[in-house]
């Protein structure tokens, strides 16, 4: 996910939460000094996302002069820590942005309101909408859709004397080979690709082996699959197709605009498809999307459609109707869509997508064309994962780095990763 630049220290966060709690005492927005309804809206992202969101908020306020929206923006790294602290202090924002892996956790806490029939969802694909439902209640409305994909800079690939792959047939061995050749011809200035620890990558690879990422409240990925997945990364490091462990760890903690692809020092990388625009803007180059490579002989590519994020409402909001009205605006109003475009995924509302598709930047038009091309291959959006799964990425990153640095064997790391994730999601 894209990240901003603001970081809250624990002390500042605690002070802010205590101050807001003391001032409101209600766990929601309340009223402004002029008698208007005040709603608090939490979200994460880049500076660019903050700017466009504030513009959309102003548009909503102009149409609803009795409602003030107070945006509570943070960078990705601190978002859930900040949100968790507010929820624990009975100070949840009225409208909360969540991603799918945090959805069940907050729904099970009783934090979220059921939005069924409160927000117009007639123009959202039923399978996409279902990903925001838990136990028959529509706790979350998807903002837009995307797919975890491989992003590529064609000019750097071709500048190294290589050709873009046929992504309908290429394998992981082809990927490693291409990356290593790009580095070899890069003159020390260009690396083939960078490593990714995103669970979506492992989920795609596991699906190619016929395995589900989760099976109920247990991890469904086998130790052998995890070890084989790490072997791809080890081969990339060994062949210099990707940076060494130290550099990979360093750049893995940065946003996409600071990535190898974003700084024109790497030809490929894996991100969500809605991040193509941010990468293209950072690099100043024309970038493309490719299907993920496949295991030789795999009957499925493993890629899947997923909501980029969701809008949810606090179950304790004093202004539930107004919160639902704001969510409806952000999802269904073409004017909001023309501001936000594909920043939160290609719009989930088919009417909004139709209204904005001709106005999308070139990179977003590429994203739309790519998803249209591969939609018949994509698995349905997954259901919300088990409670506690929001910790999976951090756990996966930690053990992946242990293996890449050679501090732990793949056998030991795979077993410990599975044990730790299963403990986290046991419920």
mmCIF file of C-alpha atoms in Angstrom, residues 53-249:
data_model
loop_
_atom_site.group_PDB
_atom_site.id
_atom_site.type_symbol
_atom_site.label_atom_id
_atom_site.label_comp_id
_atom_site.label_asym_id
_atom_site.label_seq_id
_atom_site.Cartn_x
_atom_site.Cartn_y
_atom_site.Cartn_z
ATOM 1 C CA UNK A 53 -9.727 12.846 -0.389
ATOM 2 C CA UNK A 54 -9.905 16.352 1.055
ATOM 3 C CA UNK A 55 -11.195 17.560 -2.308
ATOM 4 C CA UNK A 56 -13.917 14.885 -2.286
ATOM 5 C CA UNK A 57 -14.827 15.813 1.282
ATOM 6 C CA UNK A 58 -15.297 19.455 0.249
ATOM 7 C CA UNK A 59 -17.577 18.332 -2.566
ATOM 8 C CA UNK A 60 -19.679 16.296 -0.114
ATOM 9 C CA UNK A 61 -19.874 19.189 2.345
ATOM 10 C CA UNK A 62 -21.010 21.526 -0.424
ATOM 11 C CA UNK A 63 -23.850 19.117 -1.212
ATOM 12 C CA UNK A 64 -24.602 18.543 2.475
ATOM 13 C CA UNK A 65 -24.071 21.891 4.245
ATOM 14 C CA UNK A 66 -25.318 20.515 7.554
ATOM 15 C CA UNK A 67 -22.457 17.968 7.756
ATOM 16 C CA UNK A 68 -18.769 18.577 8.424
ATOM 17 C CA UNK A 69 -16.280 15.785 7.679
ATOM 18 C CA UNK A 70 -13.084 15.699 9.687
ATOM 19 C CA UNK A 71 -10.501 13.557 7.901
ATOM 20 C CA UNK A 72 -8.177 11.567 10.159
ATOM 21 C CA UNK A 73 -5.291 10.677 7.869
ATOM 22 C CA UNK A 74 -2.188 8.655 8.696
ATOM 23 C CA UNK A 75 0.528 6.781 6.867
ATOM 24 C CA UNK A 76 0.064 3.057 6.273
ATOM 25 C CA UNK A 77 2.680 1.952 8.803
ATOM 26 C CA UNK A 78 0.898 3.548 11.764
ATOM 27 C CA UNK A 79 -2.734 3.301 10.630
ATOM 28 C CA UNK A 80 -3.899 0.190 12.462
ATOM 29 C CA UNK A 81 -1.998 0.988 15.628
ATOM 30 C CA UNK A 82 -3.665 4.407 15.712
ATOM 31 C CA UNK A 83 -7.094 2.991 14.921
ATOM 32 C CA UNK A 84 -6.811 0.213 17.489
ATOM 33 C CA UNK A 85 -5.933 2.727 20.195
ATOM 34 C CA UNK A 86 -8.940 4.881 19.331
ATOM 35 C CA UNK A 87 -11.328 1.921 19.281
ATOM 36 C CA UNK A 88 -10.001 0.697 22.635
ATOM 37 C CA UNK A 89 -10.635 4.170 24.078
ATOM 38 C CA UNK A 90 -14.269 4.126 22.802
ATOM 39 C CA UNK A 91 -13.264 6.863 20.387
ATOM 40 C CA UNK A 92 -13.798 5.148 17.037
ATOM 41 C CA UNK A 93 -14.203 7.409 13.989
ATOM 42 C CA UNK A 94 -17.713 7.481 12.488
ATOM 43 C CA UNK A 95 -16.464 6.198 9.116
ATOM 44 C CA UNK A 96 -13.491 3.826 9.100
ATOM 45 C CA UNK A 97 -11.444 2.644 6.143
ATOM 46 C CA UNK A 98 -10.356 -0.997 6.444
ATOM 47 C CA UNK A 99 -8.689 -3.578 4.256
ATOM 48 C CA UNK A 100 -9.999 -7.112 4.045
ATOM 49 C CA UNK A 101 -7.588 -8.670 6.545
ATOM 50 C CA UNK A 102 -8.709 -6.276 9.294
ATOM 51 C CA UNK A 103 -12.407 -6.634 8.579
ATOM 52 C CA UNK A 104 -13.355 -9.670 10.650
ATOM 53 C CA UNK A 105 -11.274 -8.461 13.553
ATOM 54 C CA UNK A 106 -13.234 -5.225 13.867
ATOM 55 C CA UNK A 107 -16.583 -6.827 13.028
ATOM 56 C CA UNK A 108 -16.110 -9.448 15.735
ATOM 57 C CA UNK A 109 -15.295 -6.726 18.259
ATOM 58 C CA UNK A 110 -18.697 -5.177 17.656
ATOM 59 C CA UNK A 111 -17.009 -2.056 16.281
ATOM 60 C CA UNK A 112 -18.841 -1.992 12.937
ATOM 61 C CA UNK A 113 -22.428 -1.241 11.936
ATOM 62 C CA UNK A 114 -24.428 -3.345 9.505
ATOM 63 C CA UNK A 115 -24.776 -1.194 6.372
ATOM 64 C CA UNK A 116 -27.265 -3.420 4.551
ATOM 65 C CA UNK A 117 -29.969 -1.254 2.921
ATOM 66 C CA UNK A 118 -28.283 1.899 4.289
ATOM 67 C CA UNK A 119 -25.924 2.344 1.318
ATOM 68 C CA UNK A 120 -26.918 1.845 -2.316
ATOM 69 C CA UNK A 121 -25.039 -1.234 -3.561
ATOM 70 C CA UNK A 122 -27.149 -1.971 -6.659
ATOM 71 C CA UNK A 123 -24.276 -1.181 -9.025
ATOM 72 C CA UNK A 124 -21.631 -3.274 -7.240
ATOM 73 C CA UNK A 125 -20.890 -6.803 -8.447
ATOM 74 C CA UNK A 126 -22.516 -9.237 -6.009
ATOM 75 C CA UNK A 127 -19.356 -11.312 -5.542
ATOM 76 C CA UNK A 128 -17.281 -8.221 -4.828
ATOM 77 C CA UNK A 129 -19.904 -6.929 -2.394
ATOM 78 C CA UNK A 130 -20.013 -10.314 -0.632
ATOM 79 C CA UNK A 131 -16.378 -9.927 0.408
ATOM 80 C CA UNK A 132 -17.518 -7.185 2.811
ATOM 81 C CA UNK A 133 -20.143 -9.381 4.483
ATOM 82 C CA UNK A 134 -19.607 -11.487 7.589
ATOM 83 C CA UNK A 135 -22.206 -13.851 9.055
ATOM 84 C CA UNK A 136 -24.906 -12.371 6.850
ATOM 85 C CA UNK A 137 -24.259 -8.737 7.773
ATOM 86 C CA UNK A 138 -22.890 -6.174 5.314
ATOM 87 C CA UNK A 139 -20.284 -4.538 7.533
ATOM 88 C CA UNK A 140 -18.198 -3.112 4.694
ATOM 89 C CA UNK A 141 -18.686 -1.537 1.263
ATOM 90 C CA UNK A 142 -15.860 -2.100 -1.244
ATOM 91 C CA UNK A 143 -14.347 1.066 -2.688
ATOM 92 C CA UNK A 144 -12.934 -0.552 -5.811
ATOM 93 C CA UNK A 145 -11.187 -3.644 -7.106
ATOM 94 C CA UNK A 146 -7.655 -4.601 -8.022
ATOM 95 C CA UNK A 147 -5.396 -7.619 -8.462
ATOM 96 C CA UNK A 148 -1.907 -8.375 -7.182
ATOM 97 C CA UNK A 149 0.208 -8.250 -10.322
ATOM 98 C CA UNK A 150 3.679 -7.828 -11.742
ATOM 99 C CA UNK A 151 4.552 -4.254 -12.754
ATOM 100 C CA UNK A 152 7.230 -3.753 -15.398
ATOM 101 C CA UNK A 153 9.193 -0.936 -17.016
ATOM 102 C CA UNK A 154 9.431 -2.006 -20.703
ATOM 103 C CA UNK A 155 12.151 0.536 -21.502
ATOM 104 C CA UNK A 156 14.480 -0.922 -18.879
ATOM 105 C CA UNK A 157 13.776 -4.483 -20.000
ATOM 106 C CA UNK A 158 14.425 -3.666 -23.644
ATOM 107 C CA UNK A 159 17.352 -1.400 -22.770
ATOM 108 C CA UNK A 160 19.065 -4.441 -21.302
ATOM 109 C CA UNK A 161 18.654 -6.321 -24.573
ATOM 110 C CA UNK A 162 15.770 -8.459 -23.327
ATOM 111 C CA UNK A 163 12.184 -8.884 -24.518
ATOM 112 C CA UNK A 164 9.001 -8.609 -22.499
ATOM 113 C CA UNK A 165 7.783 -12.101 -21.627
ATOM 114 C CA UNK A 166 4.665 -13.795 -22.909
ATOM 115 C CA UNK A 167 2.905 -13.504 -19.570
ATOM 116 C CA UNK A 168 0.279 -16.081 -20.524
ATOM 117 C CA UNK A 169 2.897 -18.835 -20.474
ATOM 118 C CA UNK A 170 5.920 -17.701 -18.467
ATOM 119 C CA UNK A 171 7.146 -19.614 -15.424
ATOM 120 C CA UNK A 172 8.975 -18.695 -12.223
ATOM 121 C CA UNK A 173 12.204 -19.971 -13.761
ATOM 122 C CA UNK A 174 11.620 -17.594 -16.704
ATOM 123 C CA UNK A 175 11.078 -14.751 -14.227
ATOM 124 C CA UNK A 176 14.327 -15.438 -12.373
ATOM 125 C CA UNK A 177 16.221 -15.814 -15.649
ATOM 126 C CA UNK A 178 14.877 -12.533 -17.056
ATOM 127 C CA UNK A 179 15.618 -10.630 -13.860
ATOM 128 C CA UNK A 180 19.196 -11.904 -13.692
ATOM 129 C CA UNK A 181 19.842 -11.016 -17.348
ATOM 130 C CA UNK A 182 18.509 -7.490 -16.839
ATOM 131 C CA UNK A 183 20.842 -6.994 -13.881
ATOM 132 C CA UNK A 184 23.796 -8.406 -15.818
ATOM 133 C CA UNK A 185 23.225 -5.915 -18.638
ATOM 134 C CA UNK A 186 22.275 -3.045 -16.341
ATOM 135 C CA UNK A 187 25.784 -1.739 -15.845
ATOM 136 C CA UNK A 188 25.331 -1.592 -12.095
ATOM 137 C CA UNK A 189 22.497 0.927 -12.458
ATOM 138 C CA UNK A 190 19.497 -1.364 -13.027
ATOM 139 C CA UNK A 191 18.394 -4.481 -11.128
ATOM 140 C CA UNK A 192 15.967 -6.993 -12.587
ATOM 141 C CA UNK A 193 13.379 -6.960 -9.808
ATOM 142 C CA UNK A 194 12.870 -6.572 -6.080
ATOM 143 C CA UNK A 195 11.588 -9.094 -3.571
ATOM 144 C CA UNK A 196 8.102 -8.990 -2.092
ATOM 145 C CA UNK A 197 6.837 -10.430 1.170
ATOM 146 C CA UNK A 198 3.190 -9.591 0.487
ATOM 147 C CA UNK A 199 0.904 -12.469 1.558
ATOM 148 C CA UNK A 200 -1.018 -12.009 -1.707
ATOM 149 C CA UNK A 201 2.102 -13.224 -3.538
ATOM 150 C CA UNK A 202 2.264 -16.365 -1.416
ATOM 151 C CA UNK A 203 -1.504 -16.819 -1.811
ATOM 152 C CA UNK A 204 -1.151 -16.765 -5.609
ATOM 153 C CA UNK A 205 1.782 -19.184 -5.542
ATOM 154 C CA UNK A 206 -0.057 -21.549 -3.178
ATOM 155 C CA UNK A 207 -3.153 -21.500 -5.411
ATOM 156 C CA UNK A 208 -0.949 -22.637 -8.306
ATOM 157 C CA UNK A 209 -0.220 -25.697 -6.166
ATOM 158 C CA UNK A 210 -3.899 -26.208 -5.371
ATOM 159 C CA UNK A 211 -3.671 -24.873 -1.815
ATOM 160 C CA UNK A 212 -5.850 -22.282 -0.066
ATOM 161 C CA UNK A 213 -4.136 -19.611 1.984
ATOM 162 C CA UNK A 214 -6.525 -20.097 4.904
ATOM 163 C CA UNK A 215 -8.677 -23.080 5.809
ATOM 164 C CA UNK A 216 -11.028 -21.898 8.523
ATOM 165 C CA UNK A 217 -8.946 -20.741 11.466
ATOM 166 C CA UNK A 218 -5.778 -22.375 10.195
ATOM 167 C CA UNK A 219 -3.196 -21.581 7.558
ATOM 168 C CA UNK A 220 -3.823 -23.746 4.507
ATOM 169 C CA UNK A 221 -0.364 -23.394 2.963
ATOM 170 C CA UNK A 222 1.970 -26.366 3.356
ATOM 171 C CA UNK A 223 5.562 -26.086 4.633
ATOM 172 C CA UNK A 224 6.874 -27.343 1.275
ATOM 173 C CA UNK A 225 5.026 -24.621 -0.626
ATOM 174 C CA UNK A 226 6.448 -21.938 1.650
ATOM 175 C CA UNK A 227 9.957 -23.355 1.186
ATOM 176 C CA UNK A 228 9.523 -23.499 -2.598
ATOM 177 C CA UNK A 229 8.308 -19.895 -2.551
ATOM 178 C CA UNK A 230 11.350 -18.775 -0.595
ATOM 179 C CA UNK A 231 13.563 -20.695 -3.042
ATOM 180 C CA UNK A 232 12.422 -18.347 -5.844
ATOM 181 C CA UNK A 233 13.685 -15.396 -3.813
ATOM 182 C CA UNK A 234 16.897 -17.138 -2.855
ATOM 183 C CA UNK A 235 17.533 -17.832 -6.551
ATOM 184 C CA UNK A 236 16.880 -14.192 -7.390
ATOM 185 C CA UNK A 237 19.467 -13.092 -4.839
ATOM 186 C CA UNK A 238 21.939 -15.793 -5.930
ATOM 187 C CA UNK A 239 21.696 -14.791 -9.601
ATOM 188 C CA UNK A 240 21.662 -11.075 -8.721
ATOM 189 C CA UNK A 241 18.221 -10.721 -10.273
ATOM 190 C CA UNK A 242 17.235 -8.973 -7.030
ATOM 191 C CA UNK A 243 19.283 -7.101 -4.414
ATOM 192 C CA UNK A 244 20.906 -8.938 -1.517
ATOM 193 C CA UNK A 245 19.027 -9.559 1.724
ATOM 194 C CA UNK A 246 20.059 -6.311 3.392
ATOM 195 C CA UNK A 247 19.065 -4.108 0.452
ATOM 196 C CA UNK A 248 15.863 -6.092 -0.122
ATOM 197 C CA UNK A 249 14.868 -5.580 3.499
#
